[in-house]
Coordinates of C-alpha atoms in Angstrom, one line a residue:
M250 CA -133.6 71.0 2.0
A251 CA -131.7 70.6 5.3
I252 CA -129.5 73.6 4.5
R253 CA -132.6 75.7 3.9
E254 CA -134.1 74.6 7.2
I255 CA -131.0 75.5 9.2
I256 CA -130.8 78.9 7.5
A257 CA -134.4 79.6 8.4
Y258 CA -133.9 78.4 11.9
S259 CA -130.8 80.5 12.5
H260 CA -132.6 83.6 11.3
E261 CA -135.7 82.7 13.4
K262 CA -133.5 82.3 16.6
N263 CA -131.2 85.2 15.6
L264 CA -128.2 82.9 15.9
R265 CA -124.7 84.3 15.1
E266 CA -121.7 82.5 13.7
V267 CA -123.6 79.5 12.4
R268 CA -121.6 76.8 10.6
V269 CA -123.4 74.5 8.2
I270 CA -121.4 71.4 7.4
S271 CA -122.6 69.3 4.4
D272 CA -121.2 66.6 2.2
S273 CA -123.3 67.9 -0.7
R274 CA -120.7 69.7 -2.9
S275 CA -123.4 70.4 -5.5
A276 CA -125.7 72.2 -3.0
L277 CA -122.8 74.3 -1.7
M278 CA -121.6 75.1 -5.2
A279 CA -125.1 76.2 -6.2
L280 CA -125.2 78.5 -3.3
N281 CA -121.9 80.1 -4.4
S282 CA -122.8 80.3 -8.1
L283 CA -123.3 83.7 -9.6
G284 CA -125.5 82.3 -12.5
E285 CA -127.9 80.1 -10.6
R286 CA -131.4 80.0 -12.2
R287 CA -133.2 77.8 -9.6
Q288 CA -135.5 80.0 -7.6
I289 CA -135.2 77.9 -4.4
I290 CA -131.4 78.3 -4.5
N291 CA -131.6 82.1 -5.1
V292 CA -134.0 82.5 -2.2
M293 CA -131.5 80.6 0.0
K294 CA -128.6 82.7 -1.3
K295 CA -130.4 85.9 -0.3
S296 CA -131.0 84.5 3.2
V297 CA -127.3 83.5 3.8
N298 CA -125.4 86.3 5.5
N299 CA -122.0 86.8 7.0
D300 CA -123.1 85.0 10.1
I301 CA -123.6 81.7 8.3
E302 CA -120.6 79.7 7.1
L303 CA -121.1 76.9 4.6
C304 CA -118.5 74.1 4.9
W305 CA -118.0 71.0 2.8
V306 CA -116.8 67.6 4.1
R307 CA -115.9 64.6 2.0
A308 CA -118.7 62.0 2.0
H309 CA -118.0 58.6 3.6
Q310 CA -114.8 59.9 5.3
G311 CA -113.8 62.2 8.0
P312 CA -115.7 63.5 11.0
F313 CA -117.5 60.8 13.0
G314 CA -120.8 62.6 12.5
N315 CA -120.5 62.3 8.7
E316 CA -119.9 58.6 9.0
L317 CA -122.7 58.1 11.4
T318 CA -125.1 60.1 9.1
D319 CA -124.1 57.9 6.2
E320 CA -124.8 54.8 8.2
L321 CA -128.1 56.0 9.4
S322 CA -129.2 57.1 5.9
K323 CA -128.4 53.6 4.6
E324 CA -130.5 52.1 7.3
A325 CA -133.4 54.5 6.6
T326 CA -133.5 53.6 2.9
A327 CA -134.1 50.0 3.9
R328 CA -137.2 50.9 5.9
D329 CA -140.8 51.5 4.7
T330 CA -141.3 54.6 6.8
I331 CA -138.9 57.4 7.7
D332 CA -138.7 58.9 11.2
Y333 CA -138.0 62.7 11.1
K334 CA -136.7 64.2 14.3
F335 CA -135.0 67.6 14.8
N336 CA -134.3 68.5 18.3
R337 CA -134.0 72.3 18.3
Y338 CA -133.1 72.3 21.9
C339 CA -129.9 70.4 21.2
V340 CA -128.9 72.9 18.5
E341 CA -129.6 75.8 20.9
L342 CA -127.6 74.1 23.7
K343 CA -124.6 73.5 21.5
Y344 CA -124.8 77.1 20.3
D345 CA -125.0 78.5 23.8
V346 CA -122.0 76.3 25.0
R347 CA -119.9 77.5 22.1
R348 CA -120.8 81.1 22.6
K349 CA -120.0 81.0 26.3
Y350 CA -116.8 79.1 26.0

């Protein structure tokens, strides 16, 4: 679901050289599979172009952001409600900084 959202967002904002980093090997493998039957995956595959790079990171290890995400997801599962926040401004700011420098 998150990968689908970032693909849609990158197209909406006409972003170039987008890198999606995920610890979901199965999701990334499905997007690279030639014989995928799930419609949602095939729609996403058609949307991914050369400007979007899909990267896998090992879960529970590695980059600080992955470890932080794991910690926050564990905290979220203990709660009765889930807060959903996606700050598009931060994504655009990071993209602009990388593009300029």
